Amino acid sequence: MIGLEIHCQLTNLASKLFCTCKANYREFEPNTNICPVCMGLPGTLPRLNKKAVEKATMIALALNCSTPARLGFFRKNYFYPDLPKNFQITQLNMYGPTSIGEKGKIDIEGKEIRIRRIQLEEDPGRLIYEGASERTAITLVDYNRAGTPLVEIVTEPDFENPRQVRIFLNILSDLLANLGVSDPTLEGAMRADANVSIEGGSRVEVKNIGSFYDLEKAIHFELTRQESLKERNIPIIQETRHWDDRRKITISSRTKEEDEDYRYVLEGDIPWVVMDKNLIESWKRKMPESISSKKHRYITKYAIPPQVADVLASDKYYSDLFEDAHDESNAKEVANLITTDLMGLVDTREKKERSKITAKHLSDLVNLIRGGKITRTSAKSALQEMVKTGRPASDIVSDVGLGKISDESELKKIIEQVILEEPIAAQQAVENPQTINYLVGKVMQKTKGKADPATTLKLLKEKIGTI
Ligand code: ADP
Ligand code: MG
Ligand code: ZN
């Protein structure tokens, strides 16, 4: 059995969870994005960020969780250098359901993964080990991240293998991006711990996993380690293990804390927050259309093939582009151009950020193809140019001379040439008309893809008929 605890940063908020320091701590010099509140200095009081409650509630709703009648915050006490207050403000269902959400579920390829609960809490600061190892003499601390808003999502142990974990995390990451609450591609924006157990053994928690790729490896390693203990009749104890990124193994770090160790107490500095039904309804109405609803709409309204619709709807960048670029008549072609050509040119986050293509120009380009002004091959070259420079489609087409050649006399000249250069292929085409496509290909090559395919085929057939 595998269960996950996933921490997602609400990266799109302006300020931290309980003070007005900035949430985008990444942009600051170490220890400059701090104030007495997030440093927990005596006499300060936290003030809850309402936007954080709104965004976290949207996550709960998107994961089909129920929301509580009131929110409660608790102090989780522990001593660690990255935690300036010596406690973390988090949530707990000590007096009934008071966390952001509970009892949700999401579907991954027909399998249901239940969500146990979702809570809103603050992120601690960051420790930086000089020499990048926990065994060095010097550890630096940067408190810029301390107090930034974090949502913890705890699943039930419903995963049966590491592959399901990977699919789940991809779906969750797309869902958060689509909601506009988090940018999961930012370093550290989504972190997951795994709980792993095999039949007859206690559960082992694996922490400190740097990437989703390593998470899958860590689970594999842990399953193998536990199986081998079981074979030798050695009991599997309940413990926390750390993922050693260098050696790619898990190592025991401590026996697991019990709830008692954290000395949870109600955070008396934050009153119970009444979750007004109308307010939640108004947030619900503000939620962007879900990925599955988008996908359904693309399939039913525009007859886009399910696989294309899935790829398009799952990615916020491309689906936003699609929404702005298409109209009733050209939707299918826009979807096609994005998924078959554009995604190859602009795949990573950096490229998306640098891409200068606009929806208007994309739609113009599709209309040039539809109007027979350029071929599909030329469109791809134009697309490359648009991503790089952001110039309008028509400018690129006329400047670079990508315009389609459908002028028959011009094409006839090229065909004559091809037949002279390819006498054997021409003879074959006379005997077997199926092989004429080879000659069409040669014409395309000569014209760098600009020849109109239909006219070329027609003229070639006429020419071959006379041989
Ligand atoms: P804790 O505070 O002890 O980490 P949580 O409730 O935060 O407890 O998390 C418990 C996690 O352990 C959940 O993700 C849950 O799915 C997982 N889990 C519980 N029992 C098992 C088990 N037998 N095997 C694997 N994972 C489990
Ligand atoms: Mg936990
Ligand atoms: Zn602050």
mmCIF file of C-alpha atoms and ligand atoms in Angstrom, residues 16 19 21 34-35 38, ligand 3:
data_model
loop_
_atom_site.group_PDB
_atom_site.id
_atom_site.type_symbol
_atom_site.label_atom_id
_atom_site.label_comp_id
_atom_site.label_asym_id
_atom_site.label_seq_id
_atom_site.Cartn_x
_atom_site.Cartn_y
_atom_site.Cartn_z
ATOM 1 C CA LYS A 16 2.386 35.200 2.910
ATOM 2 C CA CYS A 19 1.647 38.680 7.200
ATOM 3 C CA CYS A 21 5.606 39.825 3.215
ATOM 4 C CA ILE A 34 10.792 38.823 6.457
ATOM 5 C CA CYS A 35 8.978 40.760 9.175
ATOM 6 C CA CYS A 38 6.723 35.601 10.146
HETATM 7 ZN ZN ZN B 3 6.370 38.518 7.241
#
